Structure formats: C-alpha cells, structure tokens
Coordinates of C-alpha atoms in Angstrom, one line a residue:
M1 CA -48.0 -20.2 -53.3
S2 CA -47.3 -18.2 -50.2
N3 CA -49.1 -19.1 -46.9
S4 CA -49.5 -16.8 -44.0
N5 CA -50.0 -19.7 -41.6
P6 CA -46.5 -20.4 -40.1
L7 CA -47.3 -24.1 -39.4
I8 CA -48.5 -24.8 -43.0
S9 CA -45.5 -22.8 -44.4
A10 CA -43.1 -24.9 -42.4
L11 CA -44.7 -28.2 -43.5
N12 CA -44.8 -27.1 -47.1
G13 CA -41.0 -26.4 -46.8
I14 CA -40.4 -29.9 -45.5
V15 CA -42.6 -32.2 -47.7
G16 CA -43.8 -29.8 -50.5
E17 CA -47.2 -28.2 -50.8
P18 CA -48.9 -31.0 -52.7
N19 CA -48.1 -33.3 -49.7
V20 CA -49.8 -31.2 -47.1
I21 CA -53.6 -31.4 -46.5
Q22 CA -55.1 -28.4 -44.7
D23 CA -58.6 -28.3 -46.2
P24 CA -61.1 -28.7 -43.2
D25 CA -63.4 -31.0 -45.1
R26 CA -60.6 -33.3 -46.1
L27 CA -59.2 -33.3 -42.6
K28 CA -62.4 -34.8 -41.2
A29 CA -61.4 -38.1 -42.8
Y30 CA -58.3 -38.1 -40.6
A31 CA -60.0 -37.4 -37.3
V32 CA -59.3 -39.7 -34.4
D33 CA -62.2 -40.1 -31.9
G34 CA -63.7 -36.9 -33.3
L35 CA -60.5 -34.8 -33.1
A36 CA -59.4 -33.5 -36.5
P37 CA -55.7 -32.5 -37.0
K38 CA -54.6 -29.0 -38.1
A39 CA -52.9 -30.7 -41.1
V40 CA -52.0 -34.0 -42.6
V41 CA -48.4 -34.4 -43.9
I42 CA -47.4 -37.1 -46.4
P43 CA -43.6 -37.4 -46.5
G44 CA -41.9 -39.4 -49.3
K45 CA -38.6 -40.0 -47.6
V46 CA -37.3 -41.0 -44.2
E47 CA -35.3 -37.8 -44.1
E48 CA -38.6 -35.9 -44.3
V49 CA -40.1 -37.9 -41.5
S50 CA -37.0 -36.9 -39.4
R51 CA -37.4 -33.2 -40.2
L52 CA -41.1 -33.3 -39.5
L53 CA -40.6 -34.9 -36.0
A54 CA -37.7 -32.6 -35.2
Y55 CA -40.0 -29.6 -36.0
A56 CA -42.9 -31.1 -34.0
H57 CA -40.5 -31.7 -31.1
L58 CA -39.3 -28.1 -31.2
E59 CA -42.8 -26.6 -31.6
K60 CA -44.4 -29.0 -29.0
L61 CA -46.8 -30.4 -31.6
A62 CA -48.7 -33.7 -31.1
V63 CA -48.2 -36.1 -34.1
V64 CA -50.3 -39.2 -34.9
P65 CA -48.7 -41.7 -37.3
R66 CA -51.0 -43.3 -39.8
G67 CA -51.1 -45.9 -42.6
N68 CA -54.4 -46.7 -44.2
G69 CA -56.3 -46.1 -40.9
T70 CA -57.4 -49.7 -40.2
K71 CA -56.5 -49.4 -36.5
M72 CA -57.5 -45.8 -35.8
A73 CA -60.6 -46.8 -33.9
A74 CA -58.4 -48.5 -31.3
G75 CA -56.5 -47.0 -28.4
G76 CA -57.4 -44.3 -25.9
I77 CA -58.8 -40.9 -26.8
P78 CA -55.9 -38.6 -27.9
G79 CA -54.9 -35.8 -25.6
K80 CA -54.5 -33.6 -28.6
I81 CA -53.8 -33.9 -32.4
D82 CA -51.9 -31.3 -34.3
L83 CA -50.6 -33.4 -37.2
V84 CA -51.4 -36.7 -38.8
L85 CA -48.3 -38.2 -40.3
S86 CA -49.3 -40.4 -43.3
M87 CA -46.7 -43.0 -44.2
L88 CA -48.3 -44.1 -47.5
R89 CA -45.6 -42.7 -49.8
I90 CA -42.8 -44.5 -47.9
N91 CA -43.7 -47.8 -49.5
R92 CA -40.7 -49.6 -51.2
I93 CA -39.4 -53.1 -50.9
T94 CA -35.7 -52.2 -50.1
E95 CA -34.3 -55.7 -50.1
H96 CA -35.6 -59.2 -51.0
D97 CA -33.1 -61.9 -50.2
I98 CA -34.7 -64.9 -51.9
P99 CA -32.0 -67.5 -51.1
N100 CA -32.0 -66.6 -47.4
L101 CA -35.8 -65.9 -47.2
S102 CA -35.6 -62.5 -45.7
L103 CA -37.2 -59.2 -46.6
S104 CA -36.7 -55.5 -45.9
V105 CA -39.7 -53.3 -46.6
E106 CA -40.8 -49.8 -45.8
A107 CA -43.7 -49.1 -43.5
G108 CA -46.2 -47.6 -45.9
I109 CA -46.7 -50.6 -48.2
T110 CA -49.7 -52.8 -47.6
L111 CA -49.3 -56.4 -46.6
A112 CA -51.4 -57.5 -49.6
E113 CA -48.9 -55.8 -52.0
V114 CA -46.0 -57.5 -50.2
Q115 CA -47.6 -60.9 -50.4
K116 CA -48.4 -60.4 -54.1
K117 CA -44.8 -59.6 -54.9
L118 CA -43.3 -62.3 -52.8
A119 CA -45.5 -65.0 -54.4
G120 CA -44.3 -64.0 -57.8
A121 CA -40.5 -64.0 -57.0
G122 CA -38.5 -67.2 -57.4
K123 CA -40.3 -70.3 -56.1
G124 CA -42.6 -68.0 -54.1
S125 CA -42.6 -67.1 -50.4
F126 CA -44.8 -65.2 -48.0
L127 CA -44.7 -63.2 -44.8
P128 CA -46.7 -65.3 -42.3
L129 CA -48.9 -62.6 -40.9
D130 CA -52.6 -62.5 -41.5
P131 CA -54.1 -59.6 -39.4
P132 CA -57.5 -58.2 -40.0
Y133 CA -57.9 -56.0 -43.1
S134 CA -54.8 -57.3 -44.7
E135 CA -55.8 -55.8 -48.1
Q136 CA -55.6 -52.3 -46.6
A137 CA -53.3 -52.6 -43.6
T138 CA -49.8 -51.3 -44.0
I139 CA -46.7 -53.0 -42.7
G140 CA -45.9 -50.2 -40.3
G141 CA -49.4 -50.2 -38.8
I142 CA -49.4 -54.0 -38.4
I143 CA -46.1 -53.9 -36.6
A144 CA -46.9 -50.9 -34.5
T145 CA -50.1 -52.6 -33.2
N146 CA -48.7 -56.1 -33.2
S147 CA -51.7 -57.2 -35.2
S148 CA -52.1 -60.8 -36.0
G149 CA -54.7 -63.3 -37.2
P150 CA -55.7 -67.0 -37.0
R151 CA -52.4 -68.4 -38.4
R152 CA -50.6 -67.0 -35.4
Y153 CA -51.1 -70.5 -33.9
L154 CA -48.5 -72.0 -36.2
Y155 CA -46.4 -69.0 -37.4
G156 CA -46.3 -66.8 -34.3
S157 CA -46.7 -63.0 -34.2
A158 CA -44.5 -60.2 -35.5
R159 CA -42.3 -60.6 -32.4
D160 CA -41.4 -64.0 -33.6
L161 CA -40.7 -63.0 -37.2
L162 CA -38.9 -59.6 -37.1
L163 CA -35.1 -59.4 -37.3
G164 CA -34.9 -55.7 -37.0
L165 CA -36.4 -52.4 -37.8
K166 CA -35.7 -48.7 -38.5
A167 CA -37.6 -45.8 -36.9
V168 CA -37.6 -42.1 -36.3
S169 CA -37.6 -41.1 -32.7
P170 CA -39.8 -38.3 -31.4
N171 CA -37.0 -35.7 -31.6
G172 CA -36.2 -36.6 -35.2
D173 CA -33.3 -39.0 -34.8
V174 CA -33.2 -41.9 -37.3
V175 CA -32.4 -45.1 -35.4
A176 CA -32.0 -48.8 -36.3
F177 CA -32.4 -51.9 -34.1
G178 CA -31.4 -55.4 -35.0
G179 CA -30.8 -56.7 -38.5
K180 CA -30.4 -59.8 -40.6
T181 CA -27.6 -61.1 -38.4
V182 CA -29.1 -62.1 -35.0
K183 CA -26.8 -61.4 -32.1
N184 CA -27.2 -61.5 -28.3
V185 CA -27.6 -58.1 -26.9
S186 CA -27.7 -56.6 -23.4
G187 CA -30.3 -54.2 -22.1
Y188 CA -33.7 -53.6 -23.8
D189 CA -34.4 -55.4 -27.0
M190 CA -35.7 -52.3 -28.8
T191 CA -37.0 -54.2 -31.8
K192 CA -39.5 -56.0 -29.6
L193 CA -40.3 -52.9 -27.6
M194 CA -41.2 -51.0 -30.8
I195 CA -43.5 -53.9 -31.9
G196 CA -46.9 -53.2 -30.4
S197 CA -45.9 -49.8 -29.0
W198 CA -48.6 -48.0 -31.1
G199 CA -46.2 -45.4 -32.3
A200 CA -45.7 -44.0 -28.8
L201 CA -41.9 -44.5 -28.9
G202 CA -41.1 -43.8 -32.5
V203 CA -42.4 -43.9 -36.1
I204 CA -41.5 -47.2 -37.7
T205 CA -40.1 -46.6 -41.2
E206 CA -38.7 -50.0 -42.3
I207 CA -38.7 -53.6 -41.1
T208 CA -36.5 -56.6 -41.8
T209 CA -38.3 -59.9 -41.4
K210 CA -38.0 -63.7 -42.0
L211 CA -40.1 -65.2 -44.8
L212 CA -41.3 -68.8 -45.4
P213 CA -41.7 -70.7 -48.7
L214 CA -45.3 -70.9 -50.0
P215 CA -47.0 -74.1 -48.8
E216 CA -47.6 -76.7 -51.6
A217 CA -51.2 -77.3 -50.5
S218 CA -53.8 -76.1 -48.1
A219 CA -57.3 -77.2 -46.9
T220 CA -59.8 -76.4 -44.2
L221 CA -61.6 -78.8 -41.9
L222 CA -64.8 -77.6 -40.2
A223 CA -66.2 -79.6 -37.3
S224 CA -69.7 -78.7 -36.0
F225 CA -70.8 -79.4 -32.5
G226 CA -74.0 -79.1 -30.5
D227 CA -72.1 -79.0 -27.2
L228 CA -69.3 -76.6 -26.2
A229 CA -67.6 -79.0 -23.9
K230 CA -67.1 -81.5 -26.7
A231 CA -65.8 -78.8 -29.1
G232 CA -63.4 -77.7 -26.4
S233 CA -62.3 -81.2 -25.8
L234 CA -61.4 -81.5 -29.5
T235 CA -59.2 -78.4 -29.4
R236 CA -57.4 -79.6 -26.3
K237 CA -56.6 -83.0 -27.8
I238 CA -55.3 -81.3 -30.9
L239 CA -53.1 -79.1 -28.7
H240 CA -51.6 -82.1 -27.1
S241 CA -51.1 -84.2 -30.3
V242 CA -48.5 -84.2 -33.0
L243 CA -51.0 -82.7 -35.4
L244 CA -50.1 -79.1 -36.4
P245 CA -52.8 -77.0 -38.0
S246 CA -51.8 -73.5 -39.0
A247 CA -55.0 -72.1 -37.4
M248 CA -57.6 -73.5 -34.9
E249 CA -60.6 -71.3 -34.3
L250 CA -63.5 -72.0 -31.9
M251 CA -66.6 -70.0 -32.5
D252 CA -70.2 -69.7 -31.3
G253 CA -73.3 -70.1 -33.5
K254 CA -73.6 -66.3 -34.2
A255 CA -70.1 -66.2 -35.6
A256 CA -70.5 -69.5 -37.5
G257 CA -73.8 -68.2 -39.0
Q258 CA -72.2 -65.0 -40.3
L259 CA -69.6 -67.2 -42.0
G260 CA -72.3 -69.2 -43.7
E261 CA -72.1 -72.3 -41.5
K262 CA -75.0 -73.8 -39.4
A263 CA -73.6 -74.9 -36.2
R264 CA -74.2 -74.3 -32.5
Y265 CA -70.4 -74.3 -32.1
L266 CA -67.8 -74.6 -34.9
V267 CA -64.2 -75.5 -34.8
A268 CA -62.2 -74.5 -37.9
F269 CA -58.8 -75.9 -38.7
S270 CA -56.5 -74.6 -41.4
L271 CA -53.9 -77.2 -42.7
E272 CA -50.9 -76.2 -44.8
G273 CA -47.8 -77.9 -46.2
V274 CA -47.0 -80.8 -48.5
G275 CA -50.1 -82.2 -50.2
E276 CA -49.9 -85.7 -48.7
A277 CA -49.4 -84.3 -45.2
V278 CA -52.3 -81.9 -45.5
D279 CA -54.6 -84.8 -46.6
R280 CA -53.4 -87.0 -43.8
Q281 CA -54.0 -84.3 -41.1
V282 CA -57.5 -83.5 -42.6
A283 CA -58.4 -87.2 -42.3
E284 CA -57.0 -87.6 -38.8
I285 CA -58.6 -84.5 -37.3
G286 CA -61.9 -85.4 -39.0
E287 CA -61.8 -88.8 -37.3
L288 CA -60.9 -87.3 -34.0
A289 CA -63.7 -84.8 -34.3
K290 CA -66.3 -87.5 -34.9
R291 CA -65.0 -89.5 -31.8
E292 CA -65.4 -86.3 -29.8
G293 CA -69.0 -85.9 -30.8
A294 CA -69.0 -83.7 -33.9
V295 CA -72.4 -83.7 -35.5
D296 CA -70.9 -82.9 -38.9
T297 CA -67.6 -82.3 -40.6
K298 CA -66.8 -80.5 -43.9
V299 CA -63.6 -80.1 -45.9
L300 CA -62.9 -76.9 -48.0
K301 CA -60.3 -76.7 -50.6
G302 CA -59.2 -74.2 -53.3
E303 CA -61.1 -70.9 -53.5
D304 CA -63.6 -72.0 -50.8
D305 CA -60.6 -72.6 -48.4
R306 CA -59.1 -69.3 -49.1
T307 CA -62.3 -67.3 -48.9
F308 CA -63.3 -68.9 -45.6
W309 CA -60.2 -67.7 -43.8
I310 CA -60.4 -64.2 -45.3
R311 CA -63.9 -64.0 -43.9
V312 CA -62.7 -65.2 -40.5
R313 CA -59.8 -62.7 -40.5
D314 CA -62.0 -59.8 -41.6
F315 CA -65.1 -60.8 -39.6
A316 CA -65.9 -57.2 -38.5
L317 CA -65.6 -55.9 -42.1
A318 CA -68.0 -58.5 -43.4
S319 CA -70.4 -57.8 -40.6
V320 CA -70.3 -54.0 -41.3
R321 CA -71.1 -54.7 -45.0
A322 CA -73.9 -57.0 -44.0
R323 CA -75.2 -54.2 -41.7
L324 CA -75.1 -56.5 -38.7
I325 CA -73.0 -54.0 -36.8
A326 CA -72.5 -50.3 -37.0
P327 CA -69.9 -48.7 -39.4
L328 CA -67.6 -48.3 -36.4
P329 CA -67.8 -51.7 -34.7
V330 CA -67.3 -52.5 -31.1
I331 CA -64.6 -55.2 -30.9
L332 CA -63.2 -56.6 -27.7
R333 CA -60.2 -58.8 -27.4
S334 CA -59.5 -60.9 -24.3
N335 CA -56.5 -63.0 -23.5
V336 CA -56.8 -65.9 -21.1
V337 CA -55.2 -69.2 -20.2
I338 CA -55.4 -71.4 -23.3
S339 CA -57.0 -74.3 -21.5
K340 CA -59.8 -72.1 -20.2
L341 CA -60.8 -70.5 -23.5
P342 CA -63.7 -72.8 -24.3
E343 CA -65.1 -72.4 -20.8
I344 CA -64.8 -68.6 -21.0
L345 CA -66.3 -68.4 -24.4
G346 CA -69.4 -70.2 -22.9
R347 CA -69.5 -67.7 -20.0
Y348 CA -69.2 -64.7 -22.3
E349 CA -72.0 -66.2 -24.4
T350 CA -74.3 -66.5 -21.3
M351 CA -73.4 -63.0 -20.1
A352 CA -74.2 -61.5 -23.4
R353 CA -77.5 -63.4 -23.7
D354 CA -78.5 -62.4 -20.2
A355 CA -77.7 -58.7 -21.0
G356 CA -79.8 -58.8 -24.2
I357 CA -76.7 -58.0 -26.3
G358 CA -76.0 -59.6 -29.6
C359 CA -72.4 -60.8 -29.6
A360 CA -70.4 -63.1 -31.9
L361 CA -67.4 -64.9 -30.4
I362 CA -64.3 -66.2 -32.1
G363 CA -61.4 -67.7 -30.2
H364 CA -57.9 -68.5 -31.2
A365 CA -58.1 -71.9 -29.5
G366 CA -54.3 -72.4 -29.7
N367 CA -53.2 -69.2 -28.0
G368 CA -56.0 -68.1 -25.7
I369 CA -57.2 -65.0 -27.5
L370 CA -60.9 -64.5 -27.6
T371 CA -62.5 -61.8 -29.8
S372 CA -66.0 -60.5 -29.1
Y373 CA -68.0 -58.7 -31.7
I374 CA -70.9 -56.6 -30.4
L375 CA -73.5 -56.9 -33.1
D376 CA -76.2 -54.4 -32.0
Y377 CA -74.4 -51.4 -30.3
G378 CA -76.3 -48.1 -30.2
A379 CA -77.2 -45.3 -27.9
A380 CA -79.9 -47.3 -26.3
K381 CA -77.5 -50.2 -25.6
M382 CA -74.6 -48.2 -24.2
G383 CA -75.3 -48.9 -20.5
P384 CA -75.7 -52.6 -21.0
V385 CA -72.6 -52.8 -23.2
V386 CA -70.6 -50.9 -20.6
D387 CA -71.7 -53.3 -18.0
L388 CA -71.0 -56.3 -20.2
I389 CA -67.4 -55.1 -20.9
G390 CA -66.9 -54.9 -17.2
K391 CA -68.1 -58.4 -16.7
F392 CA -66.0 -59.8 -19.6
T393 CA -63.0 -58.0 -18.1
D394 CA -63.6 -59.5 -14.7
E395 CA -64.0 -63.0 -16.1
A396 CA -60.7 -62.7 -18.1
A397 CA -58.9 -61.4 -15.0
K398 CA -60.0 -64.5 -13.1
H399 CA -58.0 -66.6 -15.5
E400 CA -54.7 -64.6 -15.7
G401 CA -55.9 -62.5 -18.5
N402 CA -57.2 -59.1 -19.5
L403 CA -59.5 -57.4 -22.0
I404 CA -58.8 -54.5 -24.4
V405 CA -61.3 -52.6 -26.6
E406 CA -59.9 -53.1 -30.1
S407 CA -62.5 -50.9 -31.8
S408 CA -65.1 -48.5 -30.4
P409 CA -66.8 -45.2 -30.9
R410 CA -65.7 -42.4 -28.7
D411 CA -68.8 -42.3 -26.6
L412 CA -68.1 -45.8 -25.4
K413 CA -64.4 -45.1 -24.8
E414 CA -65.4 -42.3 -22.4
R415 CA -67.1 -44.9 -20.1
V416 CA -64.7 -47.9 -20.2
S417 CA -61.0 -48.6 -19.8
V418 CA -60.0 -49.4 -23.4
W419 CA -56.7 -51.1 -22.1
G420 CA -58.5 -53.1 -19.5
R421 CA -57.1 -53.5 -16.0
P422 CA -53.8 -51.9 -15.1
R423 CA -50.8 -54.2 -15.6
S424 CA -47.6 -54.6 -13.8
D425 CA -45.6 -53.3 -16.8
D426 CA -47.6 -50.1 -17.1
V427 CA -45.0 -48.3 -14.9
V428 CA -42.2 -49.5 -17.2
M429 CA -44.0 -48.2 -20.3
R430 CA -44.6 -44.9 -18.7
R431 CA -40.9 -44.5 -17.7
L432 CA -39.9 -45.5 -21.3
K433 CA -42.3 -42.9 -22.7
E434 CA -41.0 -40.2 -20.4
T435 CA -37.4 -41.1 -21.4
V436 CA -37.9 -41.4 -25.1
D437 CA -40.6 -38.8 -25.7
P438 CA -40.6 -36.4 -22.7
G439 CA -42.5 -33.8 -24.8
G440 CA -45.3 -36.1 -25.6
V441 CA -45.0 -35.7 -29.4
L442 CA -46.1 -39.1 -30.5
N443 CA -49.7 -40.3 -30.0
P444 CA -50.3 -38.7 -26.6
G445 CA -53.0 -40.4 -24.6
R446 CA -53.6 -43.3 -27.0
F447 CA -51.4 -46.1 -25.5
V448 CA -51.6 -48.1 -22.3
G449 CA -52.0 -46.0 -19.2
G450 CA -52.8 -42.9 -21.3
V451 CA -49.1 -42.3 -22.2

C-alpha cells in the first residue's frame, strides 16, 4: 500500500508496513508523559535498528526506545517524541554456555522468559536479577535503567553481572563492548556507562552476562518488631556477621500490612543455598531476632516463600490492583548511608504522617536504598506531596544520598526535580551525551540533567 506521508513510507521501507503503527488511537498507548509519537516502529533485526537510527539522525527525529513499558513513567518529561522504537521482536537467546555459566540474550526478551529457559537447561541456572515487574520487564529495559530488587544484597546489580553488551549508537553504528573474556581496558568502561544510561547513549540490543546455579533450597524469615531501633539493630548485626541472606528488607507497618503481615516494623530475610545451610541461617537469625527484641518470628517455605518475595518486588503493582494507589503510582527511591537507613525510614515515616500523606516504606537494609510508595496521591494532595518530596530529598542529602522519582504522573514531574539534587557527575554525563548524540536523537530530556 502506498503512503503519501514521507516519514511513514520511509519506516515501512525499513521494517515493513505490518511493523509500523501509525493509528492515532493505538499511538496513545505509547505516549510518554502525555506526548504521543508520530509512529511506533517494531524492528525484527539489529540491522533494522541501525537503519532506523541512521534515518532518525539524518532527519533529526527524536526516538524513545521501549520494551514492555514498565519504566516509562520514570525519567524527565521528554523534549519531544517522534518515534517509539519497540524492541519486542528482537528477543532471542543467542548463546547459552551451560558449562561456563554465561548467557548472551537479545534485549527484547523478558526476564521471566529467560529464567524459565535457564531453569530447564542442564542442572538449572538463573540470572540473579529480580527487578520490579520481572514478568513483563525486558532485559534491555532492565539493563538500560539498572533496575534491581531485594536480592541485590547478595548478588549485586547489573554492573556486577554483565560481561559485555551490544548496542546501536544514535547515528546508526552497531557497536560492541566487553565480552566473555574479561580484560583490563583503558579509558571509559563503556559497558558500565551503558548500564543505567536510560537509552540516552545508545539502544542496547544484546547483553552477555554471568549466571549462577539454581539454589538447592530457599526460605524466608520474618521478624516483627514494635520498635524501629530494635529492628535496625538486628539489620546492623546481620551486616557485621558471617550470616549471608540474599535479601534483607526493613519495612514500616503500612508496607507490612499490604504484604499480609501485622507488624509495626518488619524485617524480612531471604535465605538461599544448600538445604542444611539455609536451615542453619534461619535458626541463627531467628534467635538473634528474639535477642534483639522481636515480638514474633515466622518462617516461610515453598510457595509461600516464593510468593512473598514476588509481592515485595512488585509492591507497587499489587497496590495498584488493590486500589490503594492510583494506576500511575508515585514511587520515590532514596539512597543513603547504609548504617543510617533505619533512622531515615523513621524520619520519613514521621514526615509523611505530619503531612497527612499515606506512605509505605521498604528499605534494602543491606545497601541503603529506601523506596517510598505514596498511597493517596491526587490533585488535592499535590501540594503536600511536592513539599514532602522536598523534605525527603533534603533528609537523604544530609546523609550523603539523593532521591529520584521512580514513577510519577506528569503533573507532579512539572513541580519537582525527578532526578533529585544535581550531582558532581552530571557535567560528565552531559559531555558524553553531546559527544555521542550531539543531535539529541535518543530520549531527549528524560535522563539526568535533562540530557
């Protein structure tokens, strides 16, 4: 079919007419902060991604890469959007080295699909990432946003796991960084620069990563406290012990209640490994929790264990379904000095209560990341929520940290700094963006400093 629109004709010629969406009603689903693209393109090969970006570079078009859209509510308001580049058809496992526990996989496959295939191959392995929305989140989106979850405490983030990646630069060049053989390099480590760059430097098309064998056993220990100081004391003692849970989450009563637990404060431990070691750690942490003043402890195994951590990981999704928060939730993520996390959680709790804002708090007690879920945001609450975000940010900054808005409607983004206070490395990021993408093709305005 001929098309008189030069843009659509060009896109049809690159990816084929069935893989171009131009219907205005369908384009609404791909809007970012209320800005709908002129078209959505769905390439099936890396070569097509290359041709699309080369065309966008030539025509000065703004391109937003996308997987399943689980992170599209994050980031700054786009300067403009011409094309949304969907990676969902670029979704193969290109190499699975079972003996050496490594994997190469394309960006459009979901983490859930990867885990399913890894579990069924050989003796079973897994990619130790557990970011929010793992059932829908694509590998490319997870890496581009450096998304992680509770088990980051033991296994680290994508920066600790990736060996290399392939990407398409804003001018259409196909580039590769790193690989299965780890070597010392001079200059920028481009693999790590691409992780968490939000698609501002290039479109990730494939990653190569380490894997781990599936653990033999797992269990969860829940310790309930009536006093935050005692809960914090337990997490600090675990941090300085030989005990090694895969996750250690400290949460307030609102978060615990949403997870089906009655506690003023709750500390949740995930234990994984050899069966005897898991049982021993459960017993030792349980005894330590009681000595620290826990009012109750509970052990979860089997399906209860697995379900609990899915609900922690996808807390916002569960809250949306329960209609505790709006369909587009307000989620704030603070990073602070690890030892200060319990104290700051308590201060956030007091600030939210004084402001009359419902807020659930969950902290990664082993790495200083505290996530705040605003439970009752609406037009009438905008002013108080804006003020509260400012107070949270100031508190985090006092303790060598910062705060970013991980999810928010546009009206709130227009009144707060979604990336928190300016950082010393903002200038470096801006210079990199100007060097790699001087035309502002990729995700203009969405990353740190509005680059």
